[in-house]
Amino acid sequence: MRLQGAHALVTGGGTGIGAAIARALAAEGARLSLVGRRLAPLEAVAEETGGTAIRADLVEPEQIARAVAEARAANGPLTILVNNAGIAPSAPFARTDAATWRAVMATNLDAPFHCCKAALGDLLAAEAGRIVTIASVAGLEGFAYVAPYVASKHGVVGLMRAIAAEYAGTSLTANAVCPGFVDTDIVANAAALIAAKSGMGEEEARAQLARQNKGGTLLTPEDVAKVVAELCDPSNRTNGAAITIEDRS
Ligand code: NAP
């Protein structure tokens, strides 16, 4: 129970990787505030983990401010912020329009910026404030057909490194976690799109994505959550890292 007394706000905490992070942090004793647009999945995970479900669209900065205030009112000052919410639309670069670019930037890069700003005071006042952002291997290298996603994830890795540098020497740490392909709705949707475009079956498309991971298999949300829980440990002083997870060992 390394996180007894901690309060973690997890964005996108109702599904996929975010839900696994919520379960992992709750198992270590943290109180949870789970933020997303759809209330039903948030409430299901909140019930399971004893957390608080908070509906907010993170592309609206005023909704972020309201969500952080609600989280604080329910569970006290924040000690951990997990920027997990994200979207990953896919299209050839030549057919990527400005609206898609803006939507991806707003969700994957602007929202973590606003969340970090809203949480900063609490995190600096905490004994061991922690920011963990779920970036991607696409935050460290290029991939075809997801230019806005790749750019936004590179950006958010940079944001973590900048915060880490600026607050080095305080109790706050900021790190990025960079998984390969993980078995969630994002990969299911990508496999469905590849299958529709190529004529291959969805299982074959999933296998093709899995083969891009170094280990050759899809990661589970729990593989990612385990690394996040390690970074949230008050005794872990890792700061400014971008931790790649590409195989299950
Ligand atoms: P997911 O189940 O689709 O999770 C995305 C979450 O983000 C959902 O809970 C969604 O909730 C929330 N979200 C999206 N837009 C939002 C908005 N505007 N406001 C509030 N919440 C929003 O997929 P996932 O794979 O677990 O993704 C979690 C993170 O992992 C993402 O940042 C993704 O880029 C990253 N990641 C995924 C993979 C992978 O292969 N799956 C690999 C590397 C990194 P609502 O729709 O209810 O708002």
mmCIF file of N, CA, C and O and ligand atoms in Angstrom, residues 11-19 35-39 41-42 56-59 83-88 107-108 134-138 149 153 177-187 189 218 221, ligand 1:
data_model
loop_
_atom_site.group_PDB
_atom_site.id
_atom_site.type_symbol
_atom_site.label_atom_id
_atom_site.label_comp_id
_atom_site.label_asym_id
_atom_site.label_seq_id
_atom_site.Cartn_x
_atom_site.Cartn_y
_atom_site.Cartn_z
ATOM 1 N N THR A 11 -7.198 10.999 -15.967
ATOM 2 C CA THR A 11 -8.073 11.357 -17.081
ATOM 3 C C THR A 11 -8.280 10.120 -17.970
ATOM 4 O O THR A 11 -7.377 9.297 -18.122
ATOM 5 N N GLY A 12 -9.489 10.006 -18.510
ATOM 6 C CA GLY A 12 -9.810 8.803 -19.291
ATOM 7 C C GLY A 12 -9.804 7.556 -18.419
ATOM 8 O O GLY A 12 -9.511 6.466 -18.907
ATOM 9 N N GLY A 13 -10.164 7.713 -17.159
ATOM 10 C CA GLY A 13 -10.059 6.611 -16.191
ATOM 11 C C GLY A 13 -11.178 5.582 -16.272
ATOM 12 O O GLY A 13 -11.184 4.633 -15.488
ATOM 13 N N GLY A 14 -12.104 5.746 -17.214
ATOM 14 C CA GLY A 14 -13.221 4.801 -17.297
ATOM 15 C C GLY A 14 -12.972 3.631 -18.227
ATOM 16 O O GLY A 14 -13.727 2.650 -18.208
ATOM 17 N N THR A 15 -11.936 3.705 -19.065
ATOM 18 C CA THR A 15 -11.739 2.652 -20.078
ATOM 19 C C THR A 15 -10.259 2.298 -20.211
ATOM 20 O O THR A 15 -9.386 3.047 -19.761
ATOM 21 N N GLY A 16 -10.004 1.177 -20.865
ATOM 22 C CA GLY A 16 -8.667 0.814 -21.344
ATOM 23 C C GLY A 16 -7.553 1.009 -20.323
ATOM 24 O O GLY A 16 -7.629 0.541 -19.181
ATOM 25 N N ILE A 17 -6.516 1.685 -20.757
ATOM 26 C CA ILE A 17 -5.327 1.884 -19.920
ATOM 27 C C ILE A 17 -5.676 2.698 -18.664
ATOM 28 O O ILE A 17 -5.199 2.395 -17.568
ATOM 29 N N GLY A 18 -6.527 3.707 -18.817
ATOM 30 C CA GLY A 18 -6.893 4.554 -17.671
ATOM 31 C C GLY A 18 -7.586 3.761 -16.580
ATOM 32 O O GLY A 18 -7.323 3.960 -15.388
ATOM 33 N N ALA A 19 -8.483 2.839 -16.974
ATOM 34 C CA ALA A 19 -9.180 2.016 -15.982
ATOM 35 C C ALA A 19 -8.189 1.106 -15.261
ATOM 36 O O ALA A 19 -8.273 0.910 -14.042
ATOM 37 N N VAL A 35 -11.831 11.133 -14.608
ATOM 38 C CA VAL A 35 -12.409 12.191 -15.441
ATOM 39 C C VAL A 35 -12.523 11.727 -16.886
ATOM 40 O O VAL A 35 -11.577 11.164 -17.449
ATOM 41 N N GLY A 36 -13.670 11.973 -17.500
ATOM 42 C CA GLY A 36 -13.879 11.657 -18.916
ATOM 43 C C GLY A 36 -15.212 12.224 -19.366
ATOM 44 O O GLY A 36 -15.909 12.871 -18.580
ATOM 45 N N ARG A 37 -15.567 11.967 -20.627
ATOM 46 C CA ARG A 37 -16.833 12.522 -21.134
ATOM 47 C C ARG A 37 -18.016 11.615 -20.842
ATOM 48 O O ARG A 37 -19.111 12.084 -20.590
ATOM 49 N N ARG A 38 -17.798 10.288 -20.910
ATOM 50 C CA ARG A 38 -18.922 9.359 -20.697
ATOM 51 C C ARG A 38 -18.973 8.949 -19.236
ATOM 52 O O ARG A 38 -17.999 8.381 -18.726
ATOM 53 N N LEU A 39 -20.127 9.237 -18.595
ATOM 54 C CA LEU A 39 -20.225 8.981 -17.160
ATOM 55 C C LEU A 39 -20.306 7.483 -16.828
ATOM 56 O O LEU A 39 -19.721 7.045 -15.831
ATOM 57 N N PRO A 41 -18.984 4.517 -17.978
ATOM 58 C CA PRO A 41 -17.760 3.749 -17.683
ATOM 59 C C PRO A 41 -16.979 4.305 -16.490
ATOM 60 O O PRO A 41 -16.385 3.537 -15.718
ATOM 61 N N LEU A 42 -17.020 5.634 -16.321
ATOM 62 C CA LEU A 42 -16.326 6.235 -15.166
ATOM 63 C C LEU A 42 -16.954 5.736 -13.866
ATOM 64 O O LEU A 42 -16.255 5.390 -12.907
ATOM 65 N N ALA A 56 -16.237 15.478 -17.676
ATOM 66 C CA ALA A 56 -15.680 16.714 -18.239
ATOM 67 C C ALA A 56 -15.123 16.423 -19.624
ATOM 68 O O ALA A 56 -14.565 15.345 -19.866
ATOM 69 N N ASP A 57 -15.294 17.393 -20.508
ATOM 70 C CA ASP A 57 -14.651 17.317 -21.825
ATOM 71 C C ASP A 57 -13.350 18.107 -21.722
ATOM 72 O O ASP A 57 -13.353 19.332 -21.581
ATOM 73 N N LEU A 58 -12.232 17.394 -21.808
ATOM 74 C CA LEU A 58 -10.927 17.995 -21.514
ATOM 75 C C LEU A 58 -10.452 18.958 -22.606
ATOM 76 O O LEU A 58 -9.434 19.632 -22.412
ATOM 77 N N VAL A 59 -11.165 19.037 -23.714
ATOM 78 C CA VAL A 59 -10.766 20.039 -24.715
ATOM 79 C C VAL A 59 -11.266 21.425 -24.323
ATOM 80 O O VAL A 59 -10.921 22.410 -24.982
ATOM 81 N N ASN A 83 -2.153 12.012 -16.803
ATOM 82 C CA ASN A 83 -2.711 12.459 -18.086
ATOM 83 C C ASN A 83 -2.764 11.249 -19.005
ATOM 84 O O ASN A 83 -1.761 10.883 -19.613
ATOM 85 N N ASN A 84 -3.939 10.640 -19.072
ATOM 86 C CA ASN A 84 -4.072 9.405 -19.870
ATOM 87 C C ASN A 84 -5.007 9.577 -21.061
ATOM 88 O O ASN A 84 -4.817 8.920 -22.083
ATOM 89 N N ALA A 85 -6.003 10.452 -20.955
ATOM 90 C CA ALA A 85 -7.002 10.581 -22.032
ATOM 91 C C ALA A 85 -6.311 10.910 -23.347
ATOM 92 O O ALA A 85 -5.358 11.685 -23.383
ATOM 93 N N GLY A 86 -6.788 10.302 -24.424
ATOM 94 C CA GLY A 86 -6.202 10.595 -25.726
ATOM 95 C C GLY A 86 -7.059 10.036 -26.842
ATOM 96 O O GLY A 86 -7.902 9.164 -26.619
ATOM 97 N N ILE A 87 -6.836 10.567 -28.042
ATOM 98 C CA ILE A 87 -7.516 10.050 -29.231
ATOM 99 C C ILE A 87 -6.466 9.795 -30.312
ATOM 100 O O ILE A 87 -5.396 10.412 -30.312
ATOM 101 N N ALA A 88 -6.809 8.889 -31.235
ATOM 102 C CA ALA A 88 -5.816 8.486 -32.252
ATOM 103 C C ALA A 88 -6.474 8.260 -33.611
ATOM 104 O O ALA A 88 -6.454 7.141 -34.133
ATOM 105 N N THR A 107 -6.813 17.468 -27.458
ATOM 106 C CA THR A 107 -7.018 16.358 -26.512
ATOM 107 C C THR A 107 -5.688 15.845 -25.954
ATOM 108 O O THR A 107 -5.551 15.625 -24.746
ATOM 109 N N ASN A 108 -4.718 15.644 -26.840
ATOM 110 C CA ASN A 108 -3.495 14.924 -26.440
ATOM 111 C C ASN A 108 -2.394 15.837 -25.911
ATOM 112 O O ASN A 108 -1.484 15.363 -25.235
ATOM 113 N N ILE A 134 0.585 9.448 -20.212
ATOM 114 C CA ILE A 134 0.647 8.311 -21.122
ATOM 115 C C ILE A 134 0.844 8.878 -22.522
ATOM 116 O O ILE A 134 -0.091 9.403 -23.138
ATOM 117 N N ALA A 135 2.100 8.822 -22.960
ATOM 118 C CA ALA A 135 2.425 9.265 -24.324
ATOM 119 C C ALA A 135 2.314 8.026 -25.214
ATOM 120 O O ALA A 135 1.252 7.414 -25.294
ATOM 121 N N SER A 136 3.384 7.615 -25.858
ATOM 122 C CA SER A 136 3.343 6.479 -26.787
ATOM 123 C C SER A 136 4.745 6.326 -27.368
ATOM 124 O O SER A 136 5.529 7.293 -27.349
ATOM 125 N N VAL A 137 5.039 5.166 -27.944
ATOM 126 C CA VAL A 137 6.273 5.101 -28.741
ATOM 127 C C VAL A 137 6.181 6.107 -29.887
ATOM 128 O O VAL A 137 7.215 6.582 -30.383
ATOM 129 N N ALA A 138 4.943 6.472 -30.269
ATOM 130 C CA ALA A 138 4.763 7.513 -31.289
ATOM 131 C C ALA A 138 5.150 8.897 -30.762
ATOM 132 O O ALA A 138 5.125 9.873 -31.517
ATOM 133 N N TYR A 149 -1.324 12.551 -34.297
ATOM 134 C CA TYR A 149 -1.063 11.757 -33.086
ATOM 135 C C TYR A 149 0.433 11.758 -32.762
ATOM 136 O O TYR A 149 0.837 12.024 -31.621
ATOM 137 N N LYS A 153 2.019 13.474 -29.443
ATOM 138 C CA LYS A 153 2.707 12.648 -28.439
ATOM 139 C C LYS A 153 4.170 13.082 -28.277
ATOM 140 O O LYS A 153 4.704 13.057 -27.170
ATOM 141 N N VAL A 177 5.187 7.883 -20.078
ATOM 142 C CA VAL A 177 5.227 6.449 -20.329
ATOM 143 C C VAL A 177 4.878 6.259 -21.802
ATOM 144 O O VAL A 177 3.909 6.847 -22.291
ATOM 145 N N CYS A 178 5.679 5.465 -22.504
ATOM 146 C CA CYS A 178 5.565 5.364 -23.970
ATOM 147 C C CYS A 178 5.332 3.914 -24.395
ATOM 148 O O CYS A 178 6.276 3.209 -24.793
ATOM 149 N N PRO A 179 4.067 3.471 -24.327
ATOM 150 C CA PRO A 179 3.805 2.082 -24.715
ATOM 151 C C PRO A 179 3.747 1.897 -26.219
ATOM 152 O O PRO A 179 3.408 2.816 -26.966
ATOM 153 N N GLY A 180 4.048 0.654 -26.660
ATOM 154 C CA GLY A 180 3.713 0.234 -28.021
ATOM 155 C C GLY A 180 2.223 -0.053 -28.076
ATOM 156 O O GLY A 180 1.449 0.520 -27.306
ATOM 157 N N PHE A 181 1.809 -0.954 -28.958
ATOM 158 C CA PHE A 181 0.375 -1.214 -29.136
ATOM 159 C C PHE A 181 -0.189 -1.992 -27.943
ATOM 160 O O PHE A 181 0.363 -3.015 -27.546
ATOM 161 N N VAL A 182 -1.292 -1.470 -27.393
ATOM 162 C CA VAL A 182 -1.929 -2.043 -26.204
ATOM 163 C C VAL A 182 -3.337 -2.501 -26.588
ATOM 164 O O VAL A 182 -4.014 -1.828 -27.377
ATOM 165 N N ASP A 183 -3.762 -3.599 -26.002
ATOM 166 C CA ASP A 183 -5.060 -4.195 -26.356
ATOM 167 C C ASP A 183 -6.209 -3.385 -25.740
ATOM 168 O O ASP A 183 -6.710 -3.706 -24.664
ATOM 169 N N THR A 184 -6.622 -2.302 -26.425
ATOM 170 C CA THR A 184 -7.741 -1.454 -25.965
ATOM 171 C C THR A 184 -8.586 -1.079 -27.188
ATOM 172 O O THR A 184 -8.278 -1.464 -28.318
ATOM 173 N N ASP A 185 -9.589 -0.230 -26.937
ATOM 174 C CA ASP A 185 -10.470 0.215 -28.034
ATOM 175 C C ASP A 185 -9.690 0.920 -29.140
ATOM 176 O O ASP A 185 -10.049 0.829 -30.312
ATOM 177 N N ILE A 186 -8.610 1.644 -28.766
ATOM 178 C CA ILE A 186 -7.837 2.364 -29.786
ATOM 179 C C ILE A 186 -7.273 1.367 -30.811
ATOM 180 O O ILE A 186 -7.344 1.597 -32.019
ATOM 181 N N VAL A 187 -6.749 0.253 -30.329
ATOM 182 C CA VAL A 187 -6.191 -0.758 -31.238
ATOM 183 C C VAL A 187 -7.319 -1.495 -31.966
ATOM 184 O O VAL A 187 -7.201 -1.796 -33.164
ATOM 185 N N ASN A 189 -10.150 -0.237 -32.874
ATOM 186 C CA ASN A 189 -10.616 0.668 -33.939
ATOM 187 C C ASN A 189 -9.606 0.723 -35.086
ATOM 188 O O ASN A 189 -9.986 0.747 -36.259
ATOM 189 N N LEU A 218 0.479 -7.938 -28.350
ATOM 190 C CA LEU A 218 -0.083 -6.695 -27.809
ATOM 191 C C LEU A 218 0.190 -6.626 -26.315
ATOM 192 O O LEU A 218 0.148 -7.644 -25.616
ATOM 193 N N PRO A 221 -3.409 -3.433 -20.806
ATOM 194 C CA PRO A 221 -3.472 -2.188 -20.028
ATOM 195 C C PRO A 221 -2.749 -2.317 -18.690
ATOM 196 O O PRO A 221 -2.145 -1.363 -18.199
HETATM 197 P P1 NAP B 1 -9.344 4.353 -24.829
HETATM 198 O O1 NAP B 1 -9.950 3.234 -24.050
HETATM 199 O O2 NAP B 1 -10.036 4.849 -26.044
HETATM 200 O O3 NAP B 1 -9.086 5.550 -23.807
HETATM 201 C C1 NAP B 1 -9.123 6.904 -24.133
HETATM 202 C C2 NAP B 1 -9.792 7.620 -22.960
HETATM 203 O O4 NAP B 1 -9.682 9.025 -23.147
HETATM 204 C C3 NAP B 1 -11.267 7.274 -22.855
HETATM 205 O O5 NAP B 1 -11.569 6.884 -21.532
HETATM 206 C C4 NAP B 1 -11.959 8.577 -23.223
HETATM 207 O O6 NAP B 1 -13.149 8.731 -22.464
HETATM 208 C C5 NAP B 1 -10.903 9.628 -22.829
HETATM 209 N N1 NAP B 1 -11.042 10.860 -23.600
HETATM 210 C C6 NAP B 1 -10.825 11.025 -24.933
HETATM 211 N N2 NAP B 1 -11.104 12.285 -25.286
HETATM 212 C C7 NAP B 1 -11.492 12.932 -24.167
HETATM 213 C C8 NAP B 1 -11.927 14.259 -23.891
HETATM 214 N N3 NAP B 1 -12.033 15.185 -24.838
HETATM 215 N N4 NAP B 1 -12.259 14.569 -22.618
HETATM 216 C C9 NAP B 1 -12.194 13.629 -21.639
HETATM 217 N N5 NAP B 1 -11.783 12.380 -21.831
HETATM 218 C C10 NAP B 1 -11.446 12.025 -23.087
HETATM 219 O O7 NAP B 1 -7.884 3.962 -25.315
HETATM 220 P P2 NAP B 1 -6.529 3.660 -24.504
HETATM 221 O O8 NAP B 1 -5.719 2.827 -25.404
HETATM 222 O O9 NAP B 1 -6.807 3.181 -23.119
HETATM 223 O O10 NAP B 1 -5.830 5.109 -24.473
HETATM 224 C C11 NAP B 1 -5.358 5.732 -23.289
HETATM 225 C C12 NAP B 1 -4.089 6.518 -23.616
HETATM 226 O O11 NAP B 1 -3.059 5.605 -23.973
HETATM 227 C C13 NAP B 1 -4.220 7.494 -24.785
HETATM 228 O O12 NAP B 1 -3.556 8.703 -24.477
HETATM 229 C C14 NAP B 1 -3.483 6.778 -25.910
HETATM 230 O O13 NAP B 1 -2.956 7.672 -26.865
HETATM 231 C C15 NAP B 1 -2.393 6.086 -25.129
HETATM 232 N N6 NAP B 1 -1.790 4.957 -25.817
HETATM 233 C C16 NAP B 1 -2.525 3.929 -26.274
HETATM 234 C C17 NAP B 1 -1.913 2.881 -26.939
HETATM 235 C C18 NAP B 1 -2.685 1.699 -27.483
HETATM 236 O O14 NAP B 1 -2.118 0.952 -28.304
HETATM 237 N N7 NAP B 1 -3.901 1.456 -27.055
HETATM 238 C C19 NAP B 1 -0.519 2.896 -27.147
HETATM 239 C C20 NAP B 1 0.223 3.976 -26.672
HETATM 240 C C21 NAP B 1 -0.424 4.999 -26.006
HETATM 241 P P3 NAP B 1 -14.469 9.416 -23.072
HETATM 242 O O15 NAP B 1 -14.537 8.991 -24.519
HETATM 243 O O16 NAP B 1 -15.577 8.896 -22.232
HETATM 244 O O17 NAP B 1 -14.249 10.872 -22.899
#
